[in-house]
Coordinates of C-alpha atoms and ligand atoms in Angstrom, one line a residue:
M95 CA 1.1 16.5 -16.9
S96 CA 0.3 13.5 -14.9
K97 CA -1.4 10.6 -16.8
R98 CA -4.0 8.5 -15.0
L99 CA -3.4 4.9 -14.3
A100 CA -7.1 4.3 -15.2
N101 CA -6.5 5.2 -18.8
I102 CA -4.1 2.4 -19.7
A103 CA -4.5 -1.3 -20.0
W104 CA -2.5 -3.4 -17.4
E105 CA -0.6 -5.2 -20.2
T106 CA 0.5 -1.9 -21.7
F107 CA 1.4 -0.3 -18.4
S108 CA 3.3 -3.3 -17.0
A109 CA 5.4 -3.5 -20.2
L110 CA 6.6 0.1 -19.9
P111 CA 10.1 0.9 -18.6
L112 CA 10.1 2.2 -15.0
T113 CA 10.9 5.7 -16.0
E114 CA 7.8 5.9 -18.2
K115 CA 5.6 4.3 -15.5
T116 CA 6.2 7.0 -13.0
S117 CA 4.1 9.7 -14.7
F118 CA 1.0 7.5 -14.3
L119 CA 1.6 7.4 -10.5
M120 CA 1.8 11.1 -9.7
Q121 CA -0.8 13.7 -8.9
S122 CA -1.2 16.8 -11.2
D123 CA 0.7 19.0 -8.6
G124 CA 3.7 16.6 -8.8
A125 CA 3.0 14.9 -5.4
P126 CA 3.0 11.1 -5.5
Y127 CA -0.4 9.4 -5.6
H128 CA 0.7 5.7 -5.6
T129 CA 4.3 5.3 -4.2
L130 CA 5.7 2.2 -5.8
F131 CA 9.2 2.8 -7.0
A132 CA 12.3 5.0 -6.1
Q133 CA 12.2 6.1 -9.7
Q134 CA 9.2 8.4 -8.9
F135 CA 11.4 10.7 -6.8
D136 CA 13.6 13.3 -8.4
Y137 CA 15.9 15.9 -6.8
A138 CA 13.1 18.5 -6.5
L139 CA 10.6 16.1 -5.0
L140 CA 13.2 14.7 -2.5
D141 CA 14.0 18.2 -1.5
Q142 CA 10.3 19.0 -1.0
L143 CA 9.8 15.9 1.1
A144 CA 12.9 16.5 3.3
T145 CA 11.9 20.1 3.9
L146 CA 8.4 19.0 4.9
A147 CA 9.8 16.3 7.2
N148 CA 12.0 18.9 8.9
E149 CA 9.0 21.2 9.4
I150 CA 6.9 18.4 10.7
R151 CA 9.5 17.3 13.3
A152 CA 10.0 20.9 14.4
I153 CA 6.2 21.4 14.8
A154 CA 5.8 18.1 16.6
K155 CA 8.1 19.3 19.4
T156 CA 5.3 21.3 21.2
R157 CA 2.0 20.1 22.4
V158 CA 0.0 22.7 20.3
G159 CA 2.1 21.8 17.3
A160 CA 1.5 18.0 17.7
E161 CA -2.2 18.8 18.1
F162 CA -2.2 20.8 14.9
L163 CA -0.5 18.0 13.0
S164 CA -3.0 15.4 14.5
Q165 CA -5.9 17.4 13.0
Q166 CA -4.6 17.3 9.4
V167 CA -5.8 14.0 8.0
T168 CA -8.6 13.0 10.4
H169 CA -10.9 12.2 7.5
K170 CA -8.8 9.4 6.2
R171 CA -8.1 5.8 7.3
A172 CA -5.1 3.7 6.3
M173 CA -4.9 -0.1 6.0
L174 CA -1.5 -1.7 6.7
Y175 CA -1.4 -4.9 4.7
F176 CA 1.9 -6.6 5.7
S177 CA 2.2 -10.2 4.5
Q178 CA 6.0 -10.3 5.3
P179 CA 7.7 -9.8 8.6
S180 CA 8.2 -6.2 9.8
S181 CA 8.7 -4.3 13.0
R182 CA 10.1 -0.8 12.2
T183 CA 8.6 -0.2 8.8
F184 CA 5.2 -1.2 10.2
L185 CA 5.5 0.8 13.4
S186 CA 6.9 3.8 11.7
F187 CA 4.0 3.9 9.3
V188 CA 1.6 3.5 12.2
S189 CA 3.3 6.3 14.0
A190 CA 3.3 8.5 10.9
C191 CA -0.4 7.9 10.5
Q192 CA -1.0 8.8 14.2
I193 CA 1.0 12.0 13.9
L194 CA -1.4 13.2 11.2
G195 CA -4.5 11.8 12.8
V196 CA -5.0 9.0 10.2
Q197 CA -6.7 6.0 11.8
T198 CA -5.2 2.6 10.9
G199 CA -6.3 -1.0 10.5
E200 CA -4.0 -3.9 9.8
V201 CA -3.8 -7.4 8.3
R202 CA -0.4 -9.0 9.0
D203 CA -1.2 -12.6 8.9
T204 CA -2.9 -13.9 5.7
A205 CA -3.6 -17.1 7.6
I206 CA -6.3 -15.3 9.5
S207 CA -7.7 -13.3 6.6
S208 CA -10.0 -14.5 3.8
E209 CA -7.0 -15.3 1.7
F210 CA -6.8 -18.4 3.7
K211 CA -10.3 -19.3 2.4
G212 CA -9.0 -18.9 -1.1
E213 CA -9.7 -15.2 -1.7
S214 CA -7.5 -13.6 -4.4
R215 CA -5.1 -10.8 -3.5
E216 CA -7.1 -8.6 -5.9
D217 CA -10.3 -9.3 -4.0
S218 CA -8.6 -8.8 -0.7
V219 CA -7.3 -5.4 -1.7
R220 CA -10.6 -4.3 -3.2
T221 CA -12.2 -5.3 0.1
F222 CA -9.7 -3.1 2.0
S223 CA -10.5 -0.2 -0.3
S224 CA -14.2 -0.4 0.7
Y225 CA -13.2 0.6 4.2
F226 CA -10.0 2.5 3.9
D227 CA -8.5 5.5 2.0
L228 CA -4.9 4.4 1.7
I229 CA -3.2 0.9 1.6
I230 CA 0.3 0.6 2.8
M231 CA 1.5 -2.9 1.7
R232 CA 4.5 -5.2 2.1
T233 CA 4.7 -8.4 0.1
P234 CA 7.2 -11.0 -0.9
E235 CA 6.0 -10.7 -4.5
K236 CA 7.9 -8.3 -6.7
G237 CA 5.2 -6.6 -8.8
L238 CA 2.2 -7.0 -6.6
A239 CA 1.9 -3.4 -5.2
E240 CA 2.2 -2.2 -8.8
H241 CA -0.6 -4.5 -10.0
M242 CA -2.8 -3.6 -7.0
A243 CA -2.3 0.1 -7.7
W244 CA -3.6 -0.5 -11.2
V245 CA -6.5 -2.6 -10.0
L246 CA -7.6 0.1 -7.5
S247 CA -7.1 2.9 -10.0
N248 CA -9.5 1.0 -12.3
S249 CA -12.1 0.3 -9.6
D250 CA -15.0 2.4 -8.5
R251 CA -13.0 3.3 -5.3
P252 CA -9.6 4.4 -6.4
I253 CA -7.3 4.9 -3.4
P254 CA -3.5 5.2 -3.2
I255 CA -1.0 2.5 -2.4
I256 CA 2.3 2.9 -0.7
N257 CA 4.8 0.1 -1.3
A258 CA 6.5 -0.8 2.0
G259 CA 8.7 -3.4 0.5
S260 CA 8.1 -5.6 -2.6
G261 CA 10.1 -8.8 -2.7
Q262 CA 13.8 -8.4 -3.5
D263 CA 12.9 -5.5 -5.8
Q264 CA 12.1 -2.2 -4.2
H265 CA 11.6 -0.5 -0.8
P266 CA 11.1 3.1 -1.9
T267 CA 10.2 4.6 1.5
Q268 CA 13.3 3.1 3.1
A269 CA 15.3 4.8 0.4
L270 CA 13.5 8.1 1.2
L271 CA 14.6 7.8 4.9
D272 CA 18.1 6.8 3.9
I273 CA 18.4 9.9 1.6
Y274 CA 16.9 12.1 4.4
T275 CA 19.5 10.7 6.8
L276 CA 22.3 11.5 4.3
L277 CA 21.0 15.0 3.7
R278 CA 20.8 15.7 7.4
S279 CA 24.2 14.2 8.1
F280 CA 25.9 16.2 5.3
E281 CA 24.0 19.4 5.9
R282 CA 27.1 21.1 7.3
G283 CA 29.5 19.0 5.2
G284 CA 28.8 20.4 1.7
G285 CA 25.5 18.6 1.2
L286 CA 24.9 15.3 -0.7
R287 CA 27.2 15.9 -3.6
D288 CA 30.8 14.7 -4.4
K289 CA 30.4 12.0 -1.8
T290 CA 31.3 8.3 -1.7
V291 CA 28.6 5.8 -0.5
V292 CA 29.8 2.3 0.2
F293 CA 27.2 -0.5 0.2
C294 CA 28.2 -3.7 1.9
G295 CA 26.6 -7.1 2.5
D296 CA 23.9 -8.8 0.5
L297 CA 23.6 -6.4 -2.4
L298 CA 22.0 -8.9 -4.7
R299 CA 18.8 -9.5 -2.7
G300 CA 18.6 -6.4 -0.6
R301 CA 15.7 -4.3 -1.9
T302 CA 16.8 -1.3 0.2
V303 CA 20.1 -1.2 -1.8
R304 CA 18.3 -1.3 -5.1
S305 CA 16.0 1.7 -4.2
L306 CA 18.7 3.8 -2.5
S307 CA 21.3 3.2 -5.3
Y308 CA 18.7 4.7 -7.7
L309 CA 17.8 7.7 -5.5
L310 CA 21.5 8.6 -5.1
T311 CA 21.7 9.1 -8.9
N312 CA 19.7 12.3 -8.3
Y313 CA 22.7 13.9 -6.6
P314 CA 25.8 15.3 -8.4
N315 CA 28.9 13.2 -8.5
V316 CA 27.9 10.7 -5.7
R317 CA 30.2 7.6 -6.2
Q318 CA 28.8 4.2 -5.3
L319 CA 31.1 1.4 -4.1
F320 CA 29.6 -2.1 -3.9
V321 CA 31.4 -4.4 -1.5
A322 CA 30.2 -8.0 -1.3
P323 CA 31.2 -11.6 -1.7
E324 CA 30.9 -12.4 -5.4
P325 CA 27.7 -14.5 -5.2
L326 CA 25.9 -11.6 -3.4
Q327 CA 27.2 -8.7 -5.6
V328 CA 24.8 -6.1 -6.8
G329 CA 22.7 -7.0 -9.8
T330 CA 23.7 -5.9 -13.3
D331 CA 20.3 -4.1 -13.7
V332 CA 21.4 -1.7 -11.0
L333 CA 24.8 -1.2 -12.6
A334 CA 23.2 -0.6 -16.0
I335 CA 21.2 2.3 -14.6
L336 CA 24.4 3.8 -13.1
E337 CA 26.2 3.4 -16.4
Q338 CA 23.4 5.0 -18.3
K339 CA 23.3 7.9 -15.9
G340 CA 27.1 8.3 -15.9
V341 CA 27.4 7.7 -12.2
P342 CA 30.8 6.7 -10.9
F343 CA 30.8 3.3 -9.3
A344 CA 32.9 0.2 -8.6
R345 CA 32.4 -3.4 -7.4
T346 CA 35.0 -4.7 -5.0
D347 CA 35.6 -7.2 -2.2
D348 CA 38.2 -5.0 -0.5
F349 CA 36.0 -3.6 2.3
H350 CA 38.9 -1.9 4.2
A351 CA 40.0 0.1 1.1
A352 CA 36.4 1.2 0.5
I353 CA 35.9 2.3 4.1
R354 CA 39.0 4.6 3.9
E355 CA 37.3 6.4 1.0
A356 CA 33.7 6.4 2.5
D357 CA 31.5 9.3 3.4
A358 CA 28.8 6.8 4.3
V359 CA 29.0 3.0 4.8
Y360 CA 25.6 1.3 4.3
M361 CA 25.6 -2.1 5.9
T362 CA 23.0 -4.8 5.1
R363 CA 22.0 -8.1 6.4
I364 CA 22.4 -11.4 4.5
Q365 CA 18.9 -12.0 3.1
D366 CA 18.9 -15.7 3.5
E367 CA 15.1 -15.9 3.5
W368 CA 15.5 -15.9 -0.3
D369 CA 17.9 -18.9 -0.4
N370 CA 17.0 -21.4 -3.1
A371 CA 18.4 -24.2 -1.2
K372 CA 18.8 -24.6 2.6
G373 CA 22.1 -23.3 3.8
E374 CA 23.0 -21.6 0.5
S375 CA 23.9 -18.3 2.2
A376 CA 25.6 -20.0 5.1
A377 CA 28.1 -21.6 2.7
I378 CA 29.3 -18.1 1.5
D379 CA 32.3 -16.7 3.4
T380 CA 31.0 -13.3 4.7
H381 CA 33.5 -12.7 7.5
R382 CA 35.3 -9.9 5.6
F383 CA 32.0 -8.0 5.1
K384 CA 31.3 -7.1 8.7
F385 CA 31.8 -3.8 10.5
G386 CA 33.7 -4.1 13.8
L387 CA 36.1 -2.0 15.8
D388 CA 39.0 -2.5 13.2
E389 CA 36.7 -1.1 10.5
L390 CA 35.7 1.8 12.8
A391 CA 39.3 2.7 13.1
L392 CA 39.6 3.1 9.3
L393 CA 36.5 5.2 8.9
P394 CA 37.1 8.9 8.1
P395 CA 36.2 11.2 11.1
R396 CA 33.2 12.8 9.3
A397 CA 31.8 9.6 7.7
I398 CA 28.6 7.9 8.9
I399 CA 27.5 4.3 9.3
M400 CA 24.0 3.3 8.2
H401 CA 21.9 0.2 8.3
P402 CA 18.2 -0.3 7.3
L403 CA 18.0 -2.8 10.2
P404 CA 17.3 -5.4 11.5
R405 CA 20.9 -6.3 11.9
R406 CA 22.5 -9.6 12.8
D407 CA 26.2 -9.6 13.3
E408 CA 27.2 -7.4 10.4
I409 CA 27.8 -4.4 12.8
V410 CA 29.1 -5.3 16.2
T411 CA 27.3 -3.6 19.1
A412 CA 30.5 -2.0 20.3
V413 CA 30.2 0.4 17.3
D414 CA 26.8 1.7 18.5
G415 CA 28.2 4.3 20.9
D416 CA 30.3 6.0 18.2
P417 CA 28.9 9.3 17.0
R418 CA 29.3 8.2 13.4
A419 CA 26.8 5.3 14.0
M420 CA 23.7 6.7 12.5
Y421 CA 21.4 3.7 12.3
W422 CA 19.2 4.5 15.3
R423 CA 18.6 8.1 14.2
Q424 CA 18.1 6.8 10.6
M425 CA 15.2 4.7 11.9
R426 CA 13.5 7.7 13.6
N427 CA 14.0 9.7 10.4
G428 CA 11.8 7.1 8.8
M429 CA 8.9 8.2 10.9
W430 CA 9.3 11.8 9.9
I431 CA 9.8 11.2 6.1
R432 CA 6.8 8.8 6.0
T433 CA 4.7 11.4 7.7
A434 CA 5.8 13.9 5.1
L435 CA 5.0 11.4 2.3
I436 CA 1.5 10.7 3.7
A437 CA 0.9 14.4 4.2
M438 CA 1.8 15.1 0.6
T439 CA -0.2 12.2 -0.7
F440 CA -3.3 13.7 1.0
G441 CA -2.5 17.2 -0.1
C442 CA -1.9 18.9 3.2
E443 CA 1.6 20.1 2.5
K444 CA 0.7 23.8 2.2
R445 CA -1.2 23.9 5.5
I446 CA 1.9 22.5 7.3
H447 CA 4.2 25.0 5.5
D448 CA 2.0 27.9 6.5
Y449 CA 1.8 26.7 10.1
F450 CA 5.6 26.3 10.2
R451 CA 6.1 29.8 8.8
H452 CA 3.9 31.4 11.3
N453 CA 5.0 29.5 14.4
N454 CA 8.6 28.4 14.1
Ligands
NCD288 C1 14.7 -4.1 5.4 C2 13.7 -4.8 4.4 O1 12.7 -5.2 4.9 O2 14.0 -4.9 3.3 N1 14.1 -3.8 6.6 C3 13.5 -2.6 6.8 O3 12.4 -2.4 6.2 N2 14.1 -1.7 7.5 C4 16.0 -4.7 5.4 C5 16.2 -6.1 5.9 O4 15.2 -6.8 6.2 O5 17.3 -6.6 5.9

């Protein structure tokens, strides 16, 4: 049974552990209403989303199919509220909305919005909810999407929020597209079970790592290896979850040994925008945590290389042509899985299944 976020005080809700928060965020049929955390997605829901994304991408291949999809959510408008830099997440959400016929508006620069005049975030978001039916938001603040979801659910115009990246904390839709990429890549290789996923780079401040690490715990016996220089190693809160769930994991700085055991290598950028002092990240020796041609030679033949992008120099471009380099396909997968998420949020999953069954 889903509980309503409107029936709980903010102080009570915000103090709950994540696993207890999730039931307040789902619709009664199990679809997400607000999408805020990776913890909202279990094995069954991930499977449902991946199936829907596969159907959507198949339907979209023909003109009549694309036209069918573009009629599904024409009665809704989405606001993209991005107060942090973004190219692909922003564009993939815009594209996902376009595929379903959702019209979009955007605020990307708070210097030209009323926040510049001193308006609170709460008031800004309530303003958006007067004109739109969904808010997709990216912010540097950790808990803001969660708080806004509560504010909206307790307003006279409750509308859903999708978290498109919240500080260093969570990036649930990136984790969805990462899981979707892994599922597709291992479709003919025994599925996403008994695999080793190697995370490398800035694991402390990378929100994509935090969200994906959690989602992977939904799959049986998926080992997680965390490869980073000590100051950028993954947080103990992430490890505590893995321990509690009995997931095999290890922390190491031996990238080459980890690559030899990998089914997937997930590279990340050094997130120096979070440095406390200027040059803090630059002082860390990261040269052993990059993926070049030597690393490619160590990678097992059926393993894949992933990256949430944007990249700097942590994967050399010479690797791009290798069939195991999955990051460009991974990015396009993001458009399909976000389309599936929006379709599910607005309850048009069944119509898409029916169309697929009759036409594909
Ligand atoms: C990531 C992010 O914003 O966390 N980018 C993305 O959404 N694909 C990763 C990053 O910025 O390094």
